Tab-separated table of C-alpha atoms in Angstrom:
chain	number	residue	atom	x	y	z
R	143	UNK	CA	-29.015	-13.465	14.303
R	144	UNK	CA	-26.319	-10.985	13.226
R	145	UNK	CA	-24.635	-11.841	9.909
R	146	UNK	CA	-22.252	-9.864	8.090
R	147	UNK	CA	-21.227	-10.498	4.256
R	148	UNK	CA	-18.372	-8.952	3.205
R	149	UNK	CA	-17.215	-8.104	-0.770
R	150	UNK	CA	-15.181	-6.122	-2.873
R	151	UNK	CA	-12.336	-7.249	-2.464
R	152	UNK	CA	-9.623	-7.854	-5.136
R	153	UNK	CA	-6.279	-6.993	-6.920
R	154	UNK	CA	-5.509	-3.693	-7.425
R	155	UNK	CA	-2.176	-1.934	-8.423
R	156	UNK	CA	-0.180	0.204	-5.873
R	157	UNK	CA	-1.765	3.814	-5.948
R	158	UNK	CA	-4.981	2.221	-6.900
R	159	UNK	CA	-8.828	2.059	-5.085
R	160	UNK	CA	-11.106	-0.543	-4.018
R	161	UNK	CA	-14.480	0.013	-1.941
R	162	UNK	CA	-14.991	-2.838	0.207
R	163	UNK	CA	-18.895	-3.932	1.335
R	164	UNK	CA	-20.388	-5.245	4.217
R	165	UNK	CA	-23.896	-6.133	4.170
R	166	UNK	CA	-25.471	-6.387	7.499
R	167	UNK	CA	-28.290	-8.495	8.852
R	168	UNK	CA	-29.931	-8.729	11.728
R	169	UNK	CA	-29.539	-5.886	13.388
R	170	UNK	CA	-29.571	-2.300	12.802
R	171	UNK	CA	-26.655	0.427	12.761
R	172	UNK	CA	-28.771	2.071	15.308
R	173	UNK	CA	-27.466	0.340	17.572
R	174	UNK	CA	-24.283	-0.972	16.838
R	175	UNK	CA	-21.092	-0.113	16.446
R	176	UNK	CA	-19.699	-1.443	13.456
R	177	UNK	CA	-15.940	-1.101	12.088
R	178	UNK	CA	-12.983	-2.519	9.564
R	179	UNK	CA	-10.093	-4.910	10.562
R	180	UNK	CA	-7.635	-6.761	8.345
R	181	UNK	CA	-5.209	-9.230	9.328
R	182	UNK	CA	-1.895	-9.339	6.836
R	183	UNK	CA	-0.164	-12.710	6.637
R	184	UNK	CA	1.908	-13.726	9.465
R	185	UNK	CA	0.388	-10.644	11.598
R	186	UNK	CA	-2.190	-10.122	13.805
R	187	UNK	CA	-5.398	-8.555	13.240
R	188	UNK	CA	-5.650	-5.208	13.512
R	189	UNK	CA	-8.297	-2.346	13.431
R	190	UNK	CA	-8.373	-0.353	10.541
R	191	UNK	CA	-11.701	1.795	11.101
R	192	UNK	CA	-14.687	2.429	12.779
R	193	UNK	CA	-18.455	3.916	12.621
R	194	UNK	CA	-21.376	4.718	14.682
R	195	UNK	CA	-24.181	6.335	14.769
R	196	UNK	CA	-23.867	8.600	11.584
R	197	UNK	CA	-20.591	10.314	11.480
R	198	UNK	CA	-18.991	9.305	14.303
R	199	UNK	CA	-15.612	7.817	13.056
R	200	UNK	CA	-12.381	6.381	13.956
R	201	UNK	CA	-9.411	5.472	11.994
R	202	UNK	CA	-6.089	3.739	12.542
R	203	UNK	CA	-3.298	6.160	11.774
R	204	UNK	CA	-2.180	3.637	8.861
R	205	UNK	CA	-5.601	4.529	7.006
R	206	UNK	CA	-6.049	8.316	7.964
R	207	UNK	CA	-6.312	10.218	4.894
R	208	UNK	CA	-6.378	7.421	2.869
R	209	UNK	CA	-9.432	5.439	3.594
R	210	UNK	CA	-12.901	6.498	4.155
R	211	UNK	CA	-15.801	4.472	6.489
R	212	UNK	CA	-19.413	5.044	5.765
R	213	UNK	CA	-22.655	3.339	5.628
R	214	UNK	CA	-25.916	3.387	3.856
R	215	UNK	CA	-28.659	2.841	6.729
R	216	UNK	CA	-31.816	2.053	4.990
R	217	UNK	CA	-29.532	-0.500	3.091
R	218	UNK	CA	-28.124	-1.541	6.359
R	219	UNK	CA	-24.706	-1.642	4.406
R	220	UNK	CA	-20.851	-0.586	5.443
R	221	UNK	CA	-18.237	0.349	3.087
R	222	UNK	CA	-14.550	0.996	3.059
R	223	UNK	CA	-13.249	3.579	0.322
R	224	UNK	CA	-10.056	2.790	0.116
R	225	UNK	CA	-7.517	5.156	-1.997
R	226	UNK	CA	-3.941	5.379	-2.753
R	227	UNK	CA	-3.069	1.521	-1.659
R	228	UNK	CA	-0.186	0.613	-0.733
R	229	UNK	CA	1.458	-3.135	-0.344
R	230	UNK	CA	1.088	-3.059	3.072
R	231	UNK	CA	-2.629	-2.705	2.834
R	232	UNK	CA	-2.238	-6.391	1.569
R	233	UNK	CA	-4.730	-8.459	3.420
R	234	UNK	CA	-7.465	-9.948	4.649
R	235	UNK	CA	-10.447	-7.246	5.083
R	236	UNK	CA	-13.074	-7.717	8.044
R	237	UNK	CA	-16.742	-6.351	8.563
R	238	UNK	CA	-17.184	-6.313	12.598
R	239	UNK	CA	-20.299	-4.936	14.602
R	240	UNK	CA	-20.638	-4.990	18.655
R	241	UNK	CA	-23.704	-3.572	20.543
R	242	UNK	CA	-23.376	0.032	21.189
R	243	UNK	CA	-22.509	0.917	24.764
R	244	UNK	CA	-23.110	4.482	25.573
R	245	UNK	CA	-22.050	6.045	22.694
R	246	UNK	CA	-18.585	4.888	22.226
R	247	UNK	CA	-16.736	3.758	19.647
R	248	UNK	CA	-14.062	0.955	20.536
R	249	UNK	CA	-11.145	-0.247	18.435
R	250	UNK	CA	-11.626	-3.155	20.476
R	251	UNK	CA	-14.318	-5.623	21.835
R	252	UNK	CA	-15.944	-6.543	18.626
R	253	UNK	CA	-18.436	-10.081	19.080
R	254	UNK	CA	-19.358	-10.205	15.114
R	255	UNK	CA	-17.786	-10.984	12.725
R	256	UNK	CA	-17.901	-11.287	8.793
R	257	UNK	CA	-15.776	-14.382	7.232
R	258	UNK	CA	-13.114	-11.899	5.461
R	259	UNK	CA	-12.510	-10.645	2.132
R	260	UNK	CA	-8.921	-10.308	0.331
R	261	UNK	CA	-7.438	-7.452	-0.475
R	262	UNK	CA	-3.917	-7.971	-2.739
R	263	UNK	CA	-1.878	-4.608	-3.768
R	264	UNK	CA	0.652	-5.158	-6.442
R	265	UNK	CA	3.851	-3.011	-6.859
């Protein structure tokens, strides 16, 4: 059964960082595709990032240069670097994973799903 646990989250001060965790059961990054969304109030949810295999990466243009995806395999673990936040990086912060079809990485079509972690940035 996939599971995914996120953490990390917190308050942090405009210009500030927080690394967000995912831990991952049930299934290995092998074959997954795994990726960041986050879902502001009164918005939809949107992607943020996105990993697979081990340096295959996608990013929304709102966290280009800015945030960083990676993950530790043995520890079957995701992270999201995030640096020089913004208020409108305010909210809620979700691990995703969907099975790996040939090699592509989707913004889209995600089945898992963590239950969220919040992310507040202060002025």
């Amino acid at each position: 059964q996939v599971q995914l646990v996120e953490s990390g989250g917190g308050l942090v001060q405009a210009g500030g960082s927080l690394r967000l965790s995912c831990a991952a059961s049930g299934f290995t990054f092998d074959n997954f595709a795994v990726g960041w969304f986050r879902q502001a109030p009164g918005k939809e949810r949107e992607f943020v990032a996105a990993i697979i295999r081990s340096s295959d990466t996608d990013y929304a243009d709102s966290a280009k240069g800015r945030f960083t995806i990676s993950r530790d395999i043995a520890g079957n673990i995701l992270y999201l670097q995030m640096n020089s936040l913004k208020s409108e990086d305010t909210a809620v912060y979700y691990c995703a994973a969907k099975f790996l079809v040939r090699n592509l990485i989707r913004r889209s079509g995600y089945d898992h799903w963590g239950q969220g972690t919040q992310v507040t940035v202060s002025e």
